[in-house]
Amino acid sequence: MPLPGLARSRSFLFALLATTVLMSVAIWLVLRPTVTAPAAVQPRPHVETMPTASSPSAVFGPPWRYGRPEARFTVVEYADLECPFCRTYFPVLKRWIDEHPEVDWQWHHLPLAMHGPAASAGARLIECVGEAGGHAAFWQAVEWVYAHTRGDGQGLPEGLRYPDLTPAAQQCLDSDRPDAFIRTQAAEAAKNGVTATPALRLRDRDTGKALLLHGPVEGDALLSALDLLAAGDMATVEPSRSPDMPAASVGDMPR
């Protein structure tokens, strides 16, 4: 038979041990790392890339633009699709715009009366292709017309049709929508003193100033004109020109 004192000692030790275990468990429960379910992965927002000179804006026009929309300067070209100088100048200006991201290019219809209905027919075609397909389609149509027209008012060869003419573009051609817009642009050109093609109106978006150049202007002269425009110096300059292109004169023009 165990002694009473020894029994009490064992009971005390058992109670102490139980208390210690319970306290350890409680401390572990408080201090244990919290495990949470992984957060749901949020989809990354879609970031639209800005169109470059080689990738025209996807936003439909007009005005029809080629180049970076954030460019400081704009070259507005008054052009006739039957004008031989415009046709020669088109790839030259396009290449220059590609090389100068600070400048974008805007088309302005100016079909000349001397080139008869063919000039207006070409303008109607590219306008409707652009209306149906956007900026890239518009500039593709301009390039196609210049590549295939006989020029000087002779128009496209008999029976030749634009290969990518969509039903929407044809519907536009069957309406009078392009005619009204082309007439409006031609009237604006005349009001601003532009009577021949090609002509270039340079605009500085930062200063709001503009400069009008008559004729196909080479790249170095364009850069000089942009420098004058940015500096606010509207003095008359004589741009350089290609041997096969007519001389060009420069003057100031209100915005």
mmCIF file of C-alpha atoms in Angstrom:
data_model
loop_
_atom_site.group_PDB
_atom_site.id
_atom_site.type_symbol
_atom_site.label_atom_id
_atom_site.label_comp_id
_atom_site.label_asym_id
_atom_site.label_seq_id
_atom_site.Cartn_x
_atom_site.Cartn_y
_atom_site.Cartn_z
ATOM 1 C CA MET A 1 0.000 0.000 0.000
ATOM 2 C CA PRO A 2 1.563 3.356 -1.164
ATOM 3 C CA LEU A 3 2.260 5.923 1.428
ATOM 4 C CA PRO A 4 -0.127 8.922 1.497
ATOM 5 C CA GLY A 5 2.689 11.440 0.967
ATOM 6 C CA LEU A 6 3.981 9.600 -2.084
ATOM 7 C CA ALA A 7 0.487 9.455 -3.604
ATOM 8 C CA ARG A 8 0.081 13.177 -3.143
ATOM 9 C CA SER A 9 3.486 13.782 -4.810
ATOM 10 C CA ARG A 10 2.520 11.669 -7.828
ATOM 11 C CA SER A 11 -0.808 13.512 -8.183
ATOM 12 C CA PHE A 12 0.984 16.849 -8.036
ATOM 13 C CA LEU A 13 3.534 15.802 -10.659
ATOM 14 C CA PHE A 14 0.780 14.464 -12.979
ATOM 15 C CA ALA A 15 -1.173 17.720 -12.661
ATOM 16 C CA LEU A 16 1.962 19.779 -13.338
ATOM 17 C CA LEU A 17 2.795 17.683 -16.405
ATOM 18 C CA ALA A 18 -0.743 17.984 -17.767
ATOM 19 C CA THR A 19 -0.722 21.747 -17.241
ATOM 20 C CA THR A 20 2.633 22.051 -19.040
ATOM 21 C CA VAL A 21 1.368 20.053 -22.034
ATOM 22 C CA LEU A 22 -1.812 22.100 -22.271
ATOM 23 C CA MET A 23 0.151 25.372 -22.109
ATOM 24 C CA SER A 24 2.531 24.179 -24.870
ATOM 25 C CA VAL A 25 -0.394 23.248 -27.107
ATOM 26 C CA ALA A 26 -2.030 26.625 -26.487
ATOM 27 C CA ILE A 27 1.196 28.486 -27.276
ATOM 28 C CA TRP A 28 1.656 26.467 -30.513
ATOM 29 C CA LEU A 29 -1.899 27.219 -31.599
ATOM 30 C CA VAL A 30 -1.296 30.940 -31.099
ATOM 31 C CA LEU A 31 2.115 31.102 -32.724
ATOM 32 C CA ARG A 32 1.698 28.638 -35.594
ATOM 33 C CA PRO A 33 2.052 30.115 -39.124
ATOM 34 C CA THR A 34 -1.208 31.048 -40.775
ATOM 35 C CA VAL A 35 -1.800 29.164 -43.995
ATOM 36 C CA THR A 36 -4.165 30.881 -46.398
ATOM 37 C CA ALA A 37 -5.442 29.820 -49.776
ATOM 38 C CA PRO A 38 -3.499 31.330 -52.662
ATOM 39 C CA ALA A 39 -5.046 34.508 -54.014
ATOM 40 C CA ALA A 40 -6.759 34.259 -57.364
ATOM 41 C CA VAL A 41 -4.492 35.362 -60.209
ATOM 42 C CA GLN A 42 -5.875 38.562 -61.660
ATOM 43 C CA PRO A 43 -5.812 38.784 -65.460
ATOM 44 C CA ARG A 44 -3.224 41.252 -66.793
ATOM 45 C CA PRO A 45 -4.800 44.325 -68.369
ATOM 46 C CA HIS A 46 -4.557 44.489 -72.148
ATOM 47 C CA VAL A 47 -2.156 47.221 -73.208
ATOM 48 C CA GLU A 48 -2.764 48.767 -76.617
ATOM 49 C CA THR A 49 0.462 49.458 -78.470
ATOM 50 C CA MET A 50 0.710 52.793 -80.204
ATOM 51 C CA PRO A 51 0.675 52.529 -83.985
ATOM 52 C CA THR A 52 3.977 53.201 -85.672
ATOM 53 C CA ALA A 53 4.779 54.556 -89.071
ATOM 54 C CA SER A 54 4.922 51.013 -90.385
ATOM 55 C CA SER A 55 1.697 50.157 -88.589
ATOM 56 C CA PRO A 56 -0.915 52.869 -89.136
ATOM 57 C CA SER A 57 -3.562 53.629 -86.569
ATOM 58 C CA ALA A 58 -6.474 51.204 -86.404
ATOM 59 C CA VAL A 59 -8.922 54.008 -85.597
ATOM 60 C CA PHE A 60 -11.042 54.764 -88.624
ATOM 61 C CA GLY A 61 -10.867 58.200 -90.243
ATOM 62 C CA PRO A 62 -10.911 60.555 -91.966
ATOM 63 C CA PRO A 63 -8.628 62.348 -91.657
ATOM 64 C CA TRP A 64 -6.463 59.531 -92.929
ATOM 65 C CA ARG A 65 -3.179 59.395 -91.043
ATOM 66 C CA TYR A 66 0.039 57.459 -91.340
ATOM 67 C CA GLY A 67 2.573 57.394 -88.523
ATOM 68 C CA ARG A 68 2.579 57.791 -84.769
ATOM 69 C CA PRO A 69 -0.453 59.608 -83.347
ATOM 70 C CA GLU A 70 1.677 61.212 -80.629
ATOM 71 C CA ALA A 71 3.998 62.862 -83.167
ATOM 72 C CA ARG A 72 4.595 66.562 -82.578
ATOM 73 C CA PHE A 73 4.509 67.528 -86.262
ATOM 74 C CA THR A 74 2.034 66.665 -89.015
ATOM 75 C CA VAL A 75 2.641 66.814 -92.757
ATOM 76 C CA VAL A 76 -0.686 67.393 -94.489
ATOM 77 C CA GLU A 77 -0.280 66.460 -98.137
ATOM 78 C CA TYR A 78 -2.662 67.926 -100.710
ATOM 79 C CA ALA A 79 -2.576 65.284 -103.422
ATOM 80 C CA ASP A 80 -4.148 64.222 -106.710
ATOM 81 C CA LEU A 81 -4.034 60.541 -107.670
ATOM 82 C CA GLU A 82 -3.553 61.452 -111.350
ATOM 83 C CA CYS A 83 -0.687 63.859 -110.633
ATOM 84 C CA PRO A 84 2.612 62.361 -111.893
ATOM 85 C CA PHE A 85 4.655 64.372 -109.387
ATOM 86 C CA CYS A 86 2.449 63.108 -106.546
ATOM 87 C CA ARG A 87 2.972 59.556 -107.725
ATOM 88 C CA THR A 88 6.759 59.991 -107.821
ATOM 89 C CA TYR A 89 6.767 61.698 -104.441
ATOM 90 C CA PHE A 90 4.550 59.188 -102.630
ATOM 91 C CA PRO A 91 7.222 56.550 -101.831
ATOM 92 C CA VAL A 92 9.766 59.282 -101.070
ATOM 93 C CA LEU A 93 7.536 60.908 -98.455
ATOM 94 C CA LYS A 94 6.435 57.550 -97.040
ATOM 95 C CA ARG A 95 10.043 56.491 -96.512
ATOM 96 C CA TRP A 96 10.847 59.839 -94.869
ATOM 97 C CA ILE A 97 7.892 59.525 -92.479
ATOM 98 C CA ASP A 98 9.062 56.015 -91.552
ATOM 99 C CA GLU A 99 12.454 57.460 -90.620
ATOM 100 C CA HIS A 100 11.106 60.359 -88.532
ATOM 101 C CA PRO A 101 8.807 59.279 -85.683
ATOM 102 C CA GLU A 102 8.303 62.904 -84.616
ATOM 103 C CA VAL A 103 6.248 63.490 -87.788
ATOM 104 C CA ASP A 104 3.032 61.893 -89.013
ATOM 105 C CA TRP A 105 1.353 62.183 -92.407
ATOM 106 C CA GLN A 106 -2.210 63.231 -93.225
ATOM 107 C CA TRP A 107 -3.876 62.938 -96.627
ATOM 108 C CA HIS A 108 -5.937 65.784 -98.089
ATOM 109 C CA HIS A 109 -7.894 65.210 -101.308
ATOM 110 C CA LEU A 110 -7.297 67.721 -104.084
ATOM 111 C CA PRO A 111 -8.355 66.204 -107.432
ATOM 112 C CA LEU A 112 -7.446 68.812 -110.054
ATOM 113 C CA ALA A 113 -9.905 69.811 -112.774
ATOM 114 C CA MET A 114 -7.152 69.398 -115.390
ATOM 115 C CA HIS A 115 -7.121 65.673 -114.594
ATOM 116 C CA GLY A 116 -10.828 65.320 -115.239
ATOM 117 C CA PRO A 117 -13.122 62.683 -113.773
ATOM 118 C CA ALA A 118 -10.308 60.158 -113.354
ATOM 119 C CA ALA A 119 -8.819 62.135 -110.451
ATOM 120 C CA SER A 120 -12.167 62.264 -108.658
ATOM 121 C CA ALA A 121 -12.808 58.585 -109.388
ATOM 122 C CA GLY A 122 -9.502 57.663 -107.781
ATOM 123 C CA ALA A 123 -10.264 59.830 -104.768
ATOM 124 C CA ARG A 124 -13.678 58.172 -104.397
ATOM 125 C CA LEU A 125 -12.093 54.720 -104.530
ATOM 126 C CA ILE A 126 -9.483 55.282 -101.827
ATOM 127 C CA GLU A 127 -11.975 57.132 -99.626
ATOM 128 C CA CYS A 128 -14.432 54.242 -99.735
ATOM 129 C CA VAL A 129 -11.744 51.615 -99.194
ATOM 130 C CA GLY A 130 -10.652 53.590 -96.148
ATOM 131 C CA GLU A 131 -14.203 53.961 -94.879
ATOM 132 C CA ALA A 132 -14.678 50.188 -95.074
ATOM 133 C CA GLY A 133 -11.249 49.053 -93.911
ATOM 134 C CA GLY A 134 -9.576 51.807 -91.914
ATOM 135 C CA HIS A 135 -6.263 53.603 -92.190
ATOM 136 C CA ALA A 136 -4.107 50.691 -93.327
ATOM 137 C CA ALA A 137 -6.591 49.852 -96.085
ATOM 138 C CA PHE A 138 -6.711 53.503 -97.164
ATOM 139 C CA TRP A 139 -2.938 53.830 -97.619
ATOM 140 C CA GLN A 140 -2.797 50.467 -99.361
ATOM 141 C CA ALA A 141 -5.400 51.719 -101.828
ATOM 142 C CA VAL A 142 -3.430 54.927 -102.466
ATOM 143 C CA GLU A 143 -0.335 52.880 -103.220
ATOM 144 C CA TRP A 144 -2.298 50.579 -105.524
ATOM 145 C CA VAL A 145 -3.829 53.449 -107.522
ATOM 146 C CA TYR A 146 -0.462 55.146 -107.990
ATOM 147 C CA ALA A 147 1.023 51.831 -109.130
ATOM 148 C CA HIS A 148 -1.699 51.193 -111.741
ATOM 149 C CA THR A 149 -3.018 54.519 -112.997
ATOM 150 C CA ARG A 150 -1.820 55.790 -116.361
ATOM 151 C CA GLY A 151 -1.703 59.297 -114.875
ATOM 152 C CA ASP A 152 -2.387 62.774 -116.247
ATOM 153 C CA GLY A 153 -6.134 62.176 -116.191
ATOM 154 C CA GLN A 154 -6.071 58.873 -118.097
ATOM 155 C CA GLY A 155 -7.094 56.886 -115.031
ATOM 156 C CA LEU A 156 -6.898 53.153 -114.498
ATOM 157 C CA PRO A 157 -6.707 50.801 -117.488
ATOM 158 C CA GLU A 158 -10.077 49.801 -118.882
ATOM 159 C CA GLY A 159 -11.630 46.944 -116.939
ATOM 160 C CA LEU A 160 -9.127 47.033 -114.058
ATOM 161 C CA ARG A 161 -10.811 46.847 -110.658
ATOM 162 C CA TYR A 162 -9.401 47.187 -107.181
ATOM 163 C CA PRO A 163 -8.669 43.610 -106.049
ATOM 164 C CA ASP A 164 -9.689 43.987 -102.382
ATOM 165 C CA LEU A 165 -12.960 45.829 -102.868
ATOM 166 C CA THR A 166 -15.293 44.713 -100.085
ATOM 167 C CA PRO A 167 -19.111 44.865 -100.185
ATOM 168 C CA ALA A 168 -18.959 47.743 -97.684
ATOM 169 C CA ALA A 169 -16.570 49.682 -99.932
ATOM 170 C CA GLN A 170 -18.774 49.017 -102.951
ATOM 171 C CA GLN A 171 -21.811 50.261 -101.036
ATOM 172 C CA CYS A 172 -19.888 53.457 -100.300
ATOM 173 C CA LEU A 173 -18.979 53.850 -103.981
ATOM 174 C CA ASP A 174 -22.647 53.458 -104.918
ATOM 175 C CA SER A 175 -23.539 56.381 -102.643
ATOM 176 C CA ASP A 176 -22.664 60.073 -102.722
ATOM 177 C CA ARG A 177 -20.896 60.051 -99.334
ATOM 178 C CA PRO A 178 -17.339 60.247 -100.704
ATOM 179 C CA ASP A 179 -18.224 63.035 -103.166
ATOM 180 C CA ALA A 180 -19.356 65.432 -100.455
ATOM 181 C CA PHE A 181 -16.227 64.875 -98.390
ATOM 182 C CA ILE A 182 -13.855 65.212 -101.356
ATOM 183 C CA ARG A 183 -15.535 68.457 -102.458
ATOM 184 C CA THR A 184 -15.244 69.836 -98.936
ATOM 185 C CA GLN A 185 -11.515 69.079 -98.784
ATOM 186 C CA ALA A 186 -10.918 70.561 -102.242
ATOM 187 C CA ALA A 187 -12.761 73.732 -101.212
ATOM 188 C CA GLU A 188 -10.667 73.976 -98.032
ATOM 189 C CA ALA A 189 -7.498 73.652 -100.088
ATOM 190 C CA ALA A 190 -8.563 76.468 -102.407
ATOM 191 C CA LYS A 191 -9.473 78.657 -99.422
ATOM 192 C CA ASN A 192 -5.994 78.101 -98.015
ATOM 193 C CA GLY A 193 -4.334 79.045 -101.279
ATOM 194 C CA VAL A 194 -3.465 75.547 -102.490
ATOM 195 C CA THR A 195 -4.154 75.180 -106.206
ATOM 196 C CA ALA A 196 -1.501 72.663 -107.304
ATOM 197 C CA THR A 197 -0.282 69.270 -106.170
ATOM 198 C CA PRO A 198 1.617 68.075 -104.327
ATOM 199 C CA ALA A 199 1.588 70.699 -101.602
ATOM 200 C CA LEU A 200 2.548 70.183 -97.963
ATOM 201 C CA ARG A 201 1.231 71.980 -94.922
ATOM 202 C CA LEU A 202 3.467 71.412 -91.892
ATOM 203 C CA ARG A 203 1.808 71.794 -88.490
ATOM 204 C CA ASP A 204 3.405 72.026 -85.050
ATOM 205 C CA ARG A 205 0.987 70.740 -82.443
ATOM 206 C CA ASP A 206 2.964 72.306 -79.604
ATOM 207 C CA THR A 207 2.935 75.860 -80.935
ATOM 208 C CA GLY A 208 -0.135 75.747 -83.184
ATOM 209 C CA LYS A 209 1.853 77.242 -86.068
ATOM 210 C CA ALA A 210 1.802 76.012 -89.661
ATOM 211 C CA LEU A 211 3.894 76.381 -92.780
ATOM 212 C CA LEU A 212 2.852 75.777 -96.399
ATOM 213 C CA LEU A 213 5.297 74.249 -98.888
ATOM 214 C CA HIS A 214 4.490 74.041 -102.582
ATOM 215 C CA GLY A 215 5.852 71.075 -104.507
ATOM 216 C CA PRO A 216 7.540 67.790 -103.605
ATOM 217 C CA VAL A 217 10.014 68.749 -100.886
ATOM 218 C CA GLU A 218 13.037 66.608 -100.091
ATOM 219 C CA GLY A 219 13.837 65.328 -96.617
ATOM 220 C CA ASP A 220 16.595 67.784 -95.695
ATOM 221 C CA ALA A 221 14.404 70.725 -96.646
ATOM 222 C CA LEU A 222 11.514 69.267 -94.657
ATOM 223 C CA LEU A 223 13.723 69.044 -91.582
ATOM 224 C CA SER A 224 14.862 72.638 -92.072
ATOM 225 C CA ALA A 225 11.248 73.760 -92.393
ATOM 226 C CA LEU A 226 10.327 71.885 -89.198
ATOM 227 C CA ASP A 227 13.203 73.599 -87.376
ATOM 228 C CA LEU A 228 11.937 76.987 -88.561
ATOM 229 C CA LEU A 229 8.416 76.074 -87.505
ATOM 230 C CA ALA A 230 9.516 74.943 -84.045
ATOM 231 C CA ALA A 231 11.582 78.109 -83.596
ATOM 232 C CA GLY A 232 8.759 80.350 -84.780
ATOM 233 C CA ASP A 233 10.885 81.668 -87.644
ATOM 234 C CA MET A 234 8.540 81.886 -90.605
ATOM 235 C CA ALA A 235 11.077 83.356 -93.012
ATOM 236 C CA THR A 236 10.868 82.189 -96.589
ATOM 237 C CA VAL A 237 13.259 79.407 -97.574
ATOM 238 C CA GLU A 238 13.931 77.581 -100.801
ATOM 239 C CA PRO A 239 13.697 73.799 -100.307
ATOM 240 C CA SER A 240 15.969 71.448 -102.193
ATOM 241 C CA ARG A 241 14.364 69.289 -104.834
ATOM 242 C CA SER A 242 14.998 66.253 -106.946
ATOM 243 C CA PRO A 243 16.227 66.919 -110.495
ATOM 244 C CA ASP A 244 13.032 65.460 -111.945
ATOM 245 C CA MET A 245 10.715 67.454 -109.705
ATOM 246 C CA PRO A 246 9.554 71.069 -109.999
ATOM 247 C CA ALA A 247 10.910 73.803 -107.760
ATOM 248 C CA ALA A 248 9.088 74.469 -104.511
ATOM 249 C CA SER A 249 8.437 77.688 -102.673
ATOM 250 C CA VAL A 250 7.663 78.144 -99.017
ATOM 251 C CA GLY A 251 5.434 80.623 -97.240
ATOM 252 C CA ASP A 252 3.601 80.963 -93.961
ATOM 253 C CA MET A 253 0.001 80.021 -93.562
ATOM 254 C CA PRO A 254 -2.458 80.671 -90.724
ATOM 255 C CA ARG A 255 -3.797 77.639 -88.996
#
